[in-house]
Every structure is written in C-alpha cells, then in structure tokens.
Coordinates of C-alpha atoms in Angstrom, one line a residue:
M183 CA -15.4 33.1 -7.8
K184 CA -13.8 31.9 -4.6
F185 CA -10.4 33.0 -5.8
I186 CA -11.6 36.5 -6.6
L187 CA -13.3 36.6 -3.2
H188 CA -10.1 35.6 -1.4
I189 CA -8.2 38.4 -3.2
F190 CA -10.8 40.9 -2.4
L191 CA -10.8 40.0 1.3
T192 CA -7.0 40.1 1.4
L193 CA -6.9 43.6 -0.1
I194 CA -9.4 44.8 2.4
L195 CA -7.6 43.2 5.4
L196 CA -4.1 44.3 4.3
P197 CA -4.2 48.1 3.6
P198 CA -0.8 49.2 2.2
A199 CA -0.4 52.1 4.5
L200 CA -1.1 50.1 7.7
L201 CA 2.4 49.9 9.1
S202 CA 3.4 53.5 8.3
A203 CA 0.2 54.7 9.9
V204 CA 0.7 52.6 13.0
N205 CA 4.3 53.8 13.4
A206 CA 3.4 57.4 12.9
H207 CA 1.3 57.7 16.0
L208 CA 3.4 55.5 18.3
S209 CA 5.9 56.7 20.8
P210 CA 9.2 54.9 21.0
A211 CA 8.1 53.3 24.3
Q212 CA 5.1 51.7 22.5
R213 CA 7.4 49.8 20.1
G214 CA 9.2 47.1 22.0
S215 CA 9.1 43.5 23.2
Y216 CA 7.5 41.8 26.2
A217 CA 9.5 40.2 29.0
P218 CA 7.9 37.9 31.6
G219 CA 7.3 39.6 34.9
S220 CA 7.1 43.1 33.4
A221 CA 3.9 44.9 32.8
D222 CA 5.5 47.4 30.5
V223 CA 6.9 47.0 27.0
T224 CA 10.7 47.2 26.6
P225 CA 11.5 50.6 25.0
A226 CA 13.0 50.5 21.5
P227 CA 16.2 52.4 21.1
D228 CA 14.9 55.1 18.8
S229 CA 11.8 56.2 16.9
T230 CA 12.5 54.1 13.9
A231 CA 13.4 50.8 15.6
T232 CA 10.9 47.9 15.7
G233 CA 12.2 46.0 18.8
T234 CA 15.1 43.8 19.6
L235 CA 15.3 40.7 17.5
P236 CA 17.6 37.7 17.8
P237 CA 19.6 36.6 14.7
D238 CA 17.8 34.5 12.0
T239 CA 14.3 35.3 13.0
V240 CA 11.7 37.8 11.7
P241 CA 13.4 40.5 9.6
P242 CA 13.1 43.9 11.3
D243 CA 11.2 45.5 8.5
T244 CA 8.3 42.9 8.8
V245 CA 7.2 43.8 12.3
A246 CA 6.1 47.1 13.9
Y247 CA 4.3 47.5 17.3
G248 CA 0.8 48.6 17.9
P249 CA -1.0 49.9 21.0
G250 CA 0.2 48.3 24.2
G251 CA 3.4 47.0 22.5
V252 CA 1.4 44.4 20.4
P253 CA 3.6 43.4 17.4
V254 CA 2.1 44.0 14.0
H255 CA 3.3 41.7 11.2
A256 CA 3.7 43.4 7.8
E257 CA 2.1 40.7 5.6
W258 CA -0.2 39.0 8.1
P259 CA -1.2 41.6 10.8
Y260 CA -3.4 40.8 13.8
T261 CA -6.1 43.1 12.2
M262 CA -6.9 40.1 9.9
A263 CA -8.6 38.4 12.8
S264 CA -12.4 38.4 12.7
R265 CA -12.6 39.2 16.5
T266 CA -15.9 37.3 16.6
I267 CA -14.5 34.6 18.7
P268 CA -11.7 34.5 21.3
L269 CA -8.4 36.0 20.0
M270 CA -5.3 34.7 21.6
Y271 CA -2.1 36.8 21.5
I272 CA 1.2 35.0 22.2
N273 CA 4.5 37.0 22.2
T274 CA 7.8 35.2 22.8
V275 CA 10.6 37.0 24.7
D276 CA 12.6 39.1 22.1
M277 CA 10.5 37.6 19.4
A278 CA 12.4 34.3 19.8
P279 CA 11.5 31.7 17.2
I280 CA 9.9 28.3 18.2
L281 CA 12.3 25.9 16.6
D282 CA 11.4 22.4 17.7
K283 CA 9.2 20.1 19.8
V284 CA 11.6 19.8 22.7
N285 CA 12.8 23.2 23.9
Y286 CA 10.3 25.6 25.4
V287 CA 10.5 29.3 24.6
E288 CA 9.5 31.9 27.3
A289 CA 6.5 33.9 26.3
G290 CA 3.5 35.9 27.5
C291 CA -0.1 35.7 26.3
F292 CA -3.5 37.3 26.7
I293 CA -6.9 36.5 25.3
E294 CA -9.5 39.0 24.1
V295 CA -13.1 38.1 23.7
P296 CA -15.9 39.9 21.8
D297 CA -17.7 42.5 23.8
S298 CA -21.1 41.3 22.4
T299 CA -21.2 38.0 24.3
D300 CA -20.6 36.7 27.8
R301 CA -19.9 33.2 26.4
W302 CA -16.2 33.5 27.1
Q303 CA -14.0 35.3 29.6
P304 CA -10.8 37.2 28.7
L305 CA -7.4 36.4 30.1
G306 CA -5.0 39.2 31.0
D307 CA -4.4 42.0 28.6
A308 CA -1.6 43.7 26.5
D309 CA -0.3 45.4 29.6
N310 CA -0.7 42.4 31.9
P311 CA 0.0 39.2 29.9
V312 CA 0.1 35.8 31.5
E313 CA 3.5 34.0 31.6
L314 CA 3.9 30.7 29.8
Q315 CA 6.3 28.6 27.8
I316 CA 5.6 27.4 24.3
R317 CA 7.1 24.7 22.0
G318 CA 6.2 22.8 18.9
R319 CA 4.0 19.6 18.9
G320 CA 2.5 17.1 16.5
N321 CA 4.1 15.1 13.7
H322 CA 2.7 15.7 10.2
T323 CA 1.6 19.3 11.0
W324 CA 5.0 20.2 12.6
Y325 CA 7.2 18.7 9.9
N326 CA 5.2 19.2 6.7
L327 CA 2.9 22.2 7.1
P328 CA 3.6 25.9 7.3
K329 CA 0.8 26.2 10.0
K330 CA 2.1 24.6 13.2
S331 CA 0.6 23.1 16.4
Y332 CA 2.0 24.2 19.8
K333 CA 2.2 22.9 23.4
L334 CA 1.6 25.5 26.1
K335 CA 2.8 25.3 29.7
F336 CA 1.7 28.2 32.0
S337 CA 3.8 29.2 34.9
K338 CA 0.7 29.1 37.1
K339 CA -2.6 27.4 36.7
A340 CA -4.9 29.3 34.4
S341 CA -8.5 29.0 33.4
L342 CA -8.8 29.5 29.7
L343 CA -12.3 30.3 28.3
G344 CA -14.1 28.5 31.0
M345 CA -12.0 25.4 31.2
P346 CA -10.9 24.3 34.8
A347 CA -7.6 26.0 35.7
H348 CA -4.5 24.0 34.7
K349 CA -1.0 24.6 33.5
H350 CA -1.1 22.4 30.4
Y351 CA -2.9 23.1 27.1
V352 CA -2.3 22.7 23.4
L353 CA -3.0 24.7 20.3
I354 CA -3.9 22.3 17.5
C355 CA -4.1 22.9 13.7
Y356 CA -4.9 20.3 11.0
D357 CA -3.9 19.5 7.5
P358 CA -6.1 21.5 5.1
F359 CA -6.2 18.6 2.7
Y360 CA -9.2 17.3 4.7
T361 CA -11.8 20.0 4.1
S362 CA -13.4 19.6 7.5
M363 CA -10.3 18.9 9.6
W364 CA -10.7 21.6 12.3
L365 CA -14.3 20.5 12.7
A366 CA -13.5 16.8 13.1
P367 CA -12.1 16.9 16.6
L368 CA -14.6 19.5 17.7
V369 CA -17.5 17.4 16.6
G370 CA -15.8 14.2 17.5
M371 CA -15.2 15.3 21.1
Q372 CA -18.9 16.3 21.4
V373 CA -19.9 12.8 20.1
S374 CA -17.6 11.4 22.8
R375 CA -19.4 13.3 25.5
L376 CA -22.7 11.9 24.2
V377 CA -21.4 8.4 24.1
Q378 CA -19.4 8.0 27.3
P379 CA -19.5 9.2 30.9
D380 CA -15.8 9.6 31.3
W381 CA -13.7 12.8 31.0
V382 CA -13.3 14.2 27.5
P383 CA -10.9 17.0 26.8
H384 CA -12.6 20.4 26.4
M385 CA -11.7 22.5 23.4
E386 CA -12.5 25.9 22.1
P387 CA -11.8 27.3 18.6
V388 CA -9.7 30.5 18.9
E389 CA -7.9 32.8 16.5
V390 CA -4.2 33.1 17.2
V391 CA -1.7 35.9 16.8
L392 CA 1.9 34.8 17.3
N393 CA 4.6 37.5 17.6
G394 CA 2.3 39.9 15.7
E395 CA 1.5 37.4 12.9
Y396 CA -2.1 36.3 12.4
R397 CA -1.9 32.5 12.3
G398 CA -5.6 31.8 11.8
L399 CA -8.0 29.4 13.4
Y400 CA -6.8 26.9 16.0
L401 CA -8.3 24.6 18.6
L402 CA -7.3 25.4 22.2
V403 CA -7.5 22.0 24.0
E404 CA -6.9 20.6 27.4
S405 CA -3.9 18.3 27.4
I406 CA -4.5 14.8 28.6
K407 CA -3.3 14.8 32.2
T408 CA -4.5 12.9 35.3
G409 CA -6.1 14.8 38.2
P410 CA -9.5 16.0 39.6
D411 CA -10.1 18.4 36.7
R412 CA -8.9 16.1 33.9
L413 CA -8.8 12.3 33.8
D414 CA -9.8 11.6 37.4
I415 CA -7.6 8.6 38.3
T416 CA -4.8 8.1 40.7
V417 CA -1.4 7.1 39.1
Q418 CA 1.5 5.5 41.0
E419 CA 4.5 7.5 41.9
E420 CA 7.3 8.1 39.4
G421 CA 10.3 5.9 40.0
S422 CA 8.5 3.7 42.5
D423 CA 9.7 0.2 43.5
D424 CA 6.6 -0.7 45.4
P425 CA 5.4 -4.1 44.2
E426 CA 2.0 -3.4 45.7
T427 CA 1.3 -0.6 43.3
V428 CA 3.3 -1.4 40.2
S429 CA 0.4 -3.2 38.5
S430 CA -2.0 -0.2 38.6
G431 CA -2.1 3.5 38.3
W432 CA -1.1 3.9 34.6
L433 CA -1.9 6.2 31.6
V434 CA -0.5 4.9 28.3
E435 CA -0.9 5.5 24.6
L436 CA -0.7 3.0 21.7
D437 CA 1.3 5.2 19.4
N438 CA 2.3 5.2 15.8
Q439 CA 5.4 7.4 16.3
D440 CA 8.6 6.8 18.2
D441 CA 8.9 8.5 21.5
E442 CA 11.5 8.8 24.2
F443 CA 9.2 7.4 26.9
Q444 CA 8.1 4.3 25.1
I445 CA 8.4 0.5 25.1
R446 CA 8.3 -1.3 21.8
I447 CA 7.0 -4.9 21.4
P448 CA 7.3 -7.0 18.2
G449 CA 3.9 -6.8 16.6
H450 CA 1.8 -7.8 13.7
N451 CA 1.3 -4.7 11.7
T452 CA 3.4 -3.5 8.8
R453 CA 5.5 -1.4 11.0
G454 CA 6.4 -4.6 12.8
V455 CA 6.1 -3.2 16.3
L456 CA 3.6 -2.2 18.9
R457 CA 4.6 1.2 20.5
V458 CA 3.4 1.8 24.0
T459 CA 4.1 5.3 25.2
Y460 CA 3.9 5.7 29.0
K461 CA 2.4 9.1 29.8
E462 CA 2.0 8.8 33.6
P463 CA 4.1 8.0 35.4
E464 CA 6.8 9.2 33.0
A465 CA 10.0 8.6 34.9
L466 CA 10.0 4.8 35.5
S467 CA 12.1 2.7 37.9
D468 CA 13.5 -0.6 36.6
M469 CA 10.7 -2.4 38.3
Q470 CA 8.0 -0.3 36.6
L471 CA 9.6 -0.6 33.2
Q472 CA 9.9 -4.3 33.5
W473 CA 6.3 -4.7 34.7
L474 CA 4.9 -2.6 31.9
T475 CA 7.0 -4.4 29.2
E476 CA 5.9 -7.8 30.5
E477 CA 2.3 -6.7 30.8
F478 CA 2.0 -5.4 27.2
T479 CA 4.0 -8.3 25.8
H480 CA 1.5 -10.7 27.4
L481 CA -1.5 -8.6 26.4
N482 CA -0.3 -8.4 22.8
D483 CA 0.2 -12.2 22.6
L484 CA -3.1 -12.8 24.3
I485 CA -5.0 -10.6 21.8
E486 CA -3.1 -11.8 18.7
N487 CA -2.7 -15.5 19.6
P488 CA -5.6 -16.5 21.8
L489 CA -5.1 -20.2 21.3
N490 CA -1.8 -19.9 23.0
H491 CA -3.7 -19.1 26.2
P492 CA -6.6 -21.7 26.6
L493 CA -7.4 -20.6 30.2
E494 CA -7.3 -16.9 29.7
R495 CA -9.1 -14.3 27.5
W496 CA -8.0 -10.7 26.7
T497 CA -11.4 -9.6 27.9
D498 CA -10.4 -10.6 31.4
H499 CA -8.0 -7.6 31.4
F500 CA -10.0 -4.9 29.8
D501 CA -13.2 -2.9 30.4
V502 CA -14.8 -4.2 27.2
S503 CA -17.6 -1.7 27.2
S504 CA -15.1 1.2 27.2
I505 CA -13.5 -0.3 24.0
A506 CA -17.0 -0.5 22.5
R507 CA -17.7 3.1 23.2
Y508 CA -14.3 4.1 21.8
M509 CA -15.2 2.2 18.6
V510 CA -18.7 3.9 18.4
V511 CA -17.0 7.3 18.1
R512 CA -14.1 6.2 15.7
E513 CA -16.4 4.2 13.4
L514 CA -19.0 7.0 13.2
L515 CA -16.3 9.4 12.1
H516 CA -14.6 6.6 10.1
D517 CA -11.4 7.9 11.7
L518 CA -8.6 5.6 10.2
D519 CA -6.0 7.0 12.6
G520 CA -8.1 6.0 15.6
Y521 CA -6.9 2.4 15.5
S522 CA -3.3 3.0 14.7
G523 CA -2.2 5.7 17.1
S524 CA -3.4 8.2 19.7
Q525 CA -5.2 5.3 21.3
Y526 CA -5.1 5.9 25.1
F527 CA -5.7 3.3 27.8
H528 CA -5.6 3.9 31.6
R529 CA -5.8 1.9 34.7
D530 CA -6.7 3.4 38.0
L531 CA -4.7 2.7 41.2
N532 CA -5.9 -0.6 42.7
S533 CA -7.7 -1.5 39.6
D534 CA -7.1 -4.7 37.5
K535 CA -8.8 -3.5 34.3
W536 CA -7.5 -1.4 31.4
V537 CA -10.0 1.2 30.2
A538 CA -10.0 2.7 26.8
G539 CA -9.7 6.5 26.6
P540 CA -9.5 9.4 26.8
M541 CA -10.4 10.2 23.2
W542 CA -7.7 12.2 21.3
D543 CA -6.7 13.4 17.9
M544 CA -9.8 12.7 15.8
E545 CA -10.2 13.1 12.1
F546 CA -13.0 12.7 9.6
W547 CA -12.6 10.5 6.5
P548 CA -13.8 12.8 3.8
D549 CA -15.9 10.2 2.0
P550 CA -18.9 8.2 3.3
K551 CA -18.1 5.1 5.2
P552 CA -17.2 2.2 2.9
A553 CA -16.5 -0.6 5.6
W554 CA -15.6 -1.2 9.1
I555 CA -12.2 0.5 9.7
A556 CA -10.5 -2.8 10.4
E557 CA -11.6 -4.1 7.0
Y558 CA -10.4 -1.1 5.0
S559 CA -7.9 -2.5 2.6
R560 CA -5.7 0.6 2.5
W561 CA -5.1 0.6 6.2
S562 CA -2.6 -2.0 7.4
L563 CA -1.0 -0.3 10.3
L564 CA -3.8 -1.0 12.8
N565 CA -3.0 -2.1 16.4
W566 CA -5.3 -4.3 18.5
I567 CA -8.8 -3.5 17.3
P568 CA -9.0 -5.9 14.3
Y569 CA -8.0 -8.8 16.6
M570 CA -10.4 -7.7 19.4
M571 CA -13.2 -7.6 16.9
K572 CA -13.1 -11.4 16.8
S573 CA -14.6 -11.4 20.3
A574 CA -18.3 -12.0 20.6
M575 CA -18.3 -10.1 23.9
L576 CA -17.0 -7.0 22.2
N577 CA -19.5 -7.3 19.5
D578 CA -22.3 -7.6 22.1
C579 CA -21.0 -4.6 23.9
F580 CA -20.7 -2.6 20.7
R581 CA -24.3 -3.3 19.8
Q582 CA -25.5 -2.2 23.2
E583 CA -23.5 1.0 23.3
W584 CA -24.4 1.8 19.7
N585 CA -28.1 1.4 20.2
K586 CA -28.0 3.4 23.4
F587 CA -26.3 6.2 21.6
Y588 CA -28.0 6.1 18.2
H589 CA -31.5 5.8 19.5
G590 CA -30.8 8.2 22.4
S591 CA -28.4 11.2 22.2
F592 CA -27.2 11.0 18.5
A593 CA -29.7 13.7 17.3
G594 CA -28.2 16.1 19.8
I595 CA -24.9 16.4 17.8
F596 CA -26.8 18.3 15.1
D597 CA -27.7 21.1 17.6
F598 CA -24.0 21.4 18.4
I599 CA -23.2 21.7 14.6
D600 CA -25.9 24.3 14.2
D601 CA -24.1 26.4 16.9
I602 CA -20.8 26.0 15.1
E603 CA -22.4 27.4 11.9
A604 CA -23.9 30.3 13.8
T605 CA -20.7 31.2 15.7
Y606 CA -17.7 30.6 13.6
Q607 CA -18.5 31.9 10.1
A608 CA -16.4 35.1 10.2
A609 CA -13.5 33.4 11.9
D610 CA -13.5 30.6 9.3
L611 CA -13.5 33.2 6.5
A612 CA -10.6 35.1 8.1
N613 CA -8.7 31.8 8.5
T614 CA -9.3 31.1 4.8
A615 CA -7.9 34.5 3.8
R616 CA -4.8 33.6 5.8
W617 CA -4.5 30.1 4.5
P618 CA -6.1 30.0 1.0
E619 CA -5.6 26.3 0.7
E620 CA -8.4 25.9 3.3
Y621 CA -10.7 27.0 0.6
Y622 CA -14.1 25.4 1.4
S623 CA -16.6 27.6 3.1
L624 CA -17.9 26.7 6.5
D625 CA -21.3 26.0 5.1
E626 CA -19.7 23.5 2.6
K627 CA -17.7 21.9 5.4
L628 CA -20.7 21.5 7.7
A629 CA -22.8 20.1 4.9
Q630 CA -20.2 17.4 4.4
V631 CA -20.0 16.7 8.2
R632 CA -23.8 16.4 8.5
Y633 CA -24.1 14.2 5.5
N634 CA -21.2 11.9 6.6
L635 CA -22.5 11.6 10.1
R636 CA -26.0 10.6 8.9
Y637 CA -24.7 8.2 6.2
N638 CA -22.1 6.6 8.5
A639 CA -24.7 6.2 11.3
A640 CA -27.2 4.6 9.0
W641 CA -24.4 2.3 7.7
I642 CA -23.5 1.2 11.2
D643 CA -27.1 0.8 12.4
A644 CA -28.0 -1.4 9.4
R645 CA -25.1 -3.8 10.4
Q646 CA -24.1 -3.6 14.1
V647 CA -22.3 -7.0 13.6
W648 CA -18.9 -7.1 12.0
D649 CA -18.4 -8.9 8.7
Y650 CA -16.4 -11.4 10.7
Q651 CA -19.7 -13.2 11.0
V652 CA -19.4 -16.4 8.8
S653 CA -21.7 -18.9 7.2
V654 CA -22.1 -22.2 9.1
G655 CA -24.3 -24.0 6.5
V656 CA -21.8 -26.8 5.9
T657 CA -20.9 -28.8 9.0
Q658 CA -18.3 -31.3 7.8
P659 CA -17.4 -31.4 4.1
P660 CA -14.8 -33.9 2.9
A661 CA -11.2 -33.0 3.7
T662 CA -9.3 -31.3 0.9
P663 CA -5.6 -31.5 0.0
A664 CA -5.3 -27.9 1.2
G665 CA -5.8 -28.7 4.8
T666 CA -7.5 -31.2 7.2
I667 CA -8.8 -31.2 10.7
H668 CA -10.2 -34.2 12.5
G669 CA -10.4 -36.0 15.8
N670 CA -12.5 -35.8 18.9
W671 CA -12.5 -32.9 21.4
P672 CA -10.3 -32.1 23.2
R673 CA -7.6 -33.7 21.1
L674 CA -7.5 -32.8 17.4
A675 CA -5.2 -33.2 14.5
C676 CA -4.8 -30.8 11.7
T677 CA -2.6 -30.4 8.6
A678 CA -1.9 -26.9 7.2
P679 CA -0.9 -26.6 3.5
P680 CA 2.1 -24.6 2.2
G681 CA 1.8 -21.0 3.3
G682 CA -0.1 -22.0 6.4
A683 CA -3.7 -21.9 7.4
I684 CA -6.1 -20.1 9.8
L685 CA -8.0 -22.1 12.4
E686 CA -11.2 -20.4 13.4
F687 CA -13.6 -21.2 16.3
I688 CA -17.1 -20.3 15.3
S689 CA -20.2 -20.2 17.5
P690 CA -23.5 -21.8 16.4
D691 CA -24.9 -18.3 15.6
G692 CA -22.1 -17.6 13.2
R693 CA -19.7 -15.5 15.2
R694 CA -16.0 -16.0 14.9
L695 CA -14.9 -16.2 18.5
L696 CA -11.2 -16.9 18.1
S697 CA -8.7 -17.5 15.3
Q698 CA -5.1 -18.7 15.2
D699 CA -2.5 -18.9 12.5
I700 CA -1.3 -22.5 11.9
P701 CA 2.1 -23.0 10.2
Q702 CA 2.6 -25.4 7.4
G703 CA 2.7 -29.1 8.5
H704 CA 1.1 -31.6 10.8
H705 CA 0.0 -30.5 14.2
T706 CA -1.7 -32.1 17.3
L707 CA -3.9 -29.7 19.2
D708 CA -4.8 -30.5 22.8
F709 CA -7.5 -28.4 24.4
S710 CA -7.8 -30.4 27.6
S711 CA -7.2 -27.3 29.8
W712 CA -9.3 -25.0 27.7
A713 CA -11.9 -23.2 29.8
A714 CA -15.3 -24.0 28.3
D715 CA -17.8 -21.3 27.7
E716 CA -21.3 -22.5 28.9
R717 CA -22.9 -20.3 26.2
Y718 CA -21.3 -22.4 23.5
P719 CA -21.6 -26.1 24.2
M720 CA -21.0 -26.7 20.5
L721 CA -18.4 -25.0 18.3
I722 CA -17.6 -25.2 14.6
L723 CA -13.9 -25.3 13.7
R724 CA -12.9 -24.1 10.3
L725 CA -9.4 -24.5 8.8
S726 CA -8.7 -22.2 5.8
A727 CA -5.6 -22.2 3.6
V728 CA -3.9 -18.8 3.6
N729 CA -2.1 -19.0 0.3
P730 CA -4.4 -18.2 -2.7
T731 CA -2.3 -20.4 -5.0
H732 CA -3.6 -23.4 -3.0
G733 CA -7.2 -22.5 -3.7
M734 CA -8.3 -21.1 -0.4
N735 CA -9.6 -24.6 0.4
T736 CA -11.5 -25.1 3.6
S737 CA -12.1 -28.0 6.0
V738 CA -14.8 -27.7 8.6
M739 CA -15.9 -29.8 11.5
K740 CA -18.4 -29.6 14.4
C741 CA -17.2 -30.2 18.0
V742 CA -19.3 -30.8 21.1
I743 CA -17.4 -29.1 23.9
K744 CA -17.4 -31.5 26.9

C-alpha cells in the first residue's frame, strides 16, 4: 500500500508537461544563473538555453529556470516541496557542483516560510539572495549516501529562522536505515536543553532545494563555535606562546575519524588510538601542541590506569556532573556513537576543569535499550566512558542528575514530540516521495520514538547504578592457583596467572572504585603514598584471572586503609 501511495504522490508532484510549461512563459532573462553581488539573474544566450553550466555537472536538459531565475530540476523540481515549513533555496554560481569536504563553492541562498504562520522569518528572496559558501561535511553520509550533508559559511552574520546571527551553520541529513534518524538529533537536543543549563545548538527542520533540485528534509543547525551567542567561553589566541594561558581556553572533540587538526594518543579501543581534534584554537603554536598532547596523554593514562597515579584521580580534572548529564542524554537515546566520537569537551580561560559538551551528532538506537552502552557487546570502539564508569563519584552524580531530570522535566519532551507531529507531517511525506527508502510515516517514527524514550527511561530508572556493582559476600576465600593476593596494607604481594589478571578496589557497599590490569607474574604493590578516601576506611581487593582457560578464578581480601 505504501509503495502505491509513493507512486501516486510522485505522479502528482511530477507532471510531465512541467518544464515545457515553465519555459513557455519565461523570457530569456528569466532563465539564467545567480552570481553573488548581483540582484538580477544572468541572461541566458537565447530563448532555448537553460543557463551556463560548467563541464561534468548537471546535463543542460535537466534544468530550466522558473520565476526569478530559480532553477527547476526536471526529475526532482522544487515544486515537490510541501511548503509547510521553511524552504531553503541554495544556488551555486554557474551551477557549480559541490565535490568535496574541503573546497567551498560560492553560492547564494534565500529562505521562504509559509504565509500561514509567524513562527519563522524569511531570509532574502529570489531577487536578493544572501551570499554564502558551501562545501560537503560528514563521513558516512558524504561518502556512502546519495543525500549529502553540507557546511554553510555566510559572508556576513545572518540570523536564520530565529537563531542568533552567525556566519556558520550546517545542513545535516541522516542515514535512512534508522527509521527515526532525522528525529533523533531534534529530540536529543531538546532532551539536552531539559537536562543541562549550558548552550545546546539550535536546529530547525527545513526543506532544501539545491540548484533547482528538491533534496528533501534537512536539519539546519548552529555549528559548534565559541562566543556570546554559541558556547560562551573564552579561548586562548591561536598560535600563542603565553605559558600563563596555554593550559586553559580550549574546545576539543574526542573523535572517531582522522582529522588534520588532531593529536593521536595510543589508546585502549580496537582502533588503538585516542583521537583528540582541537577545534578552538585551531592553528597551534609548538607550545600549545606540546601542552595539549601531554595533557591528554596524562588524562588518558589517569583514566585507563588509575593505580599508576596513587595521589591523583581523573575526577580532579573534570566537571564530573557535566559528564553525568552527558550520559543521561546518551543513555536515554541509547546512542552508541555518543561514547566513541562527537564527544566534545571544553575548558574556559583561567579554568582548571574540563567540561563535557556541547552535545552533537545524536542518534537513536532503533530497538529498546538492552544494557548500559559501555556494556553493549557489539560496541568495542568506546573512548573514556567505560573507564570513567568505575568511579563512585560519577555514579553518584549520574543518579542525582537522572532523578532531577526524570522526576522533573522528562515529561516535557512529549509536548515537544506532539509539536513535531502537528508541524512536519506534509514535509516528511514530501521527503519520503523524494527518498522512498525513508519509507516509514512520521506517525510510525514518532510512535517508535515515544516508546523507546519511555522504555529506556524506565530501564535506567530501575537501575541507576551500573552493573559494575559487584557482590562482596566472600571476604577472603582460599587463594587459588589462578592468582593470589596477600599481605598487609599498604604493601601487598600478588601473583597473576598466564594471560594476566584484573585487580579491583571495591567499596564496602559494592562499588568498583578502581581497576588495574596486572600482567602475568609476581608483583609487589606499594600503596604508601596513596591518598586515602575517608569515605572508605576499608576496601575489598579482588584479583580475577583474565584468561577463561584458567577458570576465571578469583582471590579476594579485605584491607583496612590506615
């Protein structure tokens, strides 16, 4: 039935005589191409021409020009748009193609909005487009999908659809394999606003016409930039050699893709590296590059190997509550990508703490939540979060932030979803006619989103403590051949079996506070300089063999911390 409906809509939206009818009533001056700085269209050379095209781009017989010089694509004309939400026209100079993610193409744009609402404000018009540059962006969408995402850079600050004026925006599309993909970031960003007080990028669904071709539904989003109307922090100057400021004023991203502006640190995940992309400042001096490399090398070791640093905790360097809020959003959406890439941290000038955020690039896992993301067996590319989850402080902060959100503003997200349902039905249907693979109706998508949000929230609320909590019923069983640990605090001796073992520090209430990999062999451990935590005067130490062929045997002892 859906297939028949799609064909029916396509036949209605693509009348065979469209192009000939358009061309019949246009003067030669109305068929041309837009050039920045000119309010008029460039005249075509004769009454049958369709504009000047560069080689290897859109064939001349696929594009005509409508009123005001607006291109009309033969197969996917702008008339396919629903016009029930903002409609963004982008025309590149001479119909130049957008070939890559590096080189910007000169263009002009204008935004039409429905006459029936004052919810949005238009931008320019066909005769007075706004100048900008456009290039590709994204990874999977750019390289693998016919529908592309784009980076927009305006020549002057522009306020788009009520967003604070700025030069930098993005147009984002998503893989149609996930039936609710364009809804995930829209809903996820709204969840973020309900969870945290910090800046969250604004986004608006828009329909896009690029060089006369209807490209369907996109999300127009504020780029992550620092400043009063975006992430309101102060960053240090690019290329600075000032030792007083080098340790603060940063915006970075833990990434899962290579980038030109990036440091790479040998890491624990299956990719074997922690990628830290420095966003601001971007052009670094040797001093800045050295400091950032040393900082994240140290943080990485502090997080992964806490027993190497008895007098220091990773929580000393981070705003732990901001990480907890970040986790609330990602876990609620069960967003697997959220712990492996697009994970931003910032540090304001003259601050000594890294803060998680802003939120970016959110996705919905299409099925109900099966586990904490860090425990999901198919996902082995995670960065820091699984290690951080061993911290009792982070667990406490997560429970506080979760309860504040779930028993406070959580219900408000469904009002937001109701507004989506009332506003974007026709636009979603037009998008489906353009991209038939996005075949689920908006009602079906929203039903899935509502169900998953409620299910995932109930799943989290019933737990609130990670499954890193362990049983402490046995205090000191006999040592086994697989591994032993004995002695008196602060000097202990342990033996790890072939394949190594994991030494865990467990609080009396069953929380795994720290863990450390122990290589095969005999080891003497000296914790004389370890900073005691007055909350835990007694700890349980558990040594577990790693290699299953050695029985996963365990040795446990109780230590009074003096």
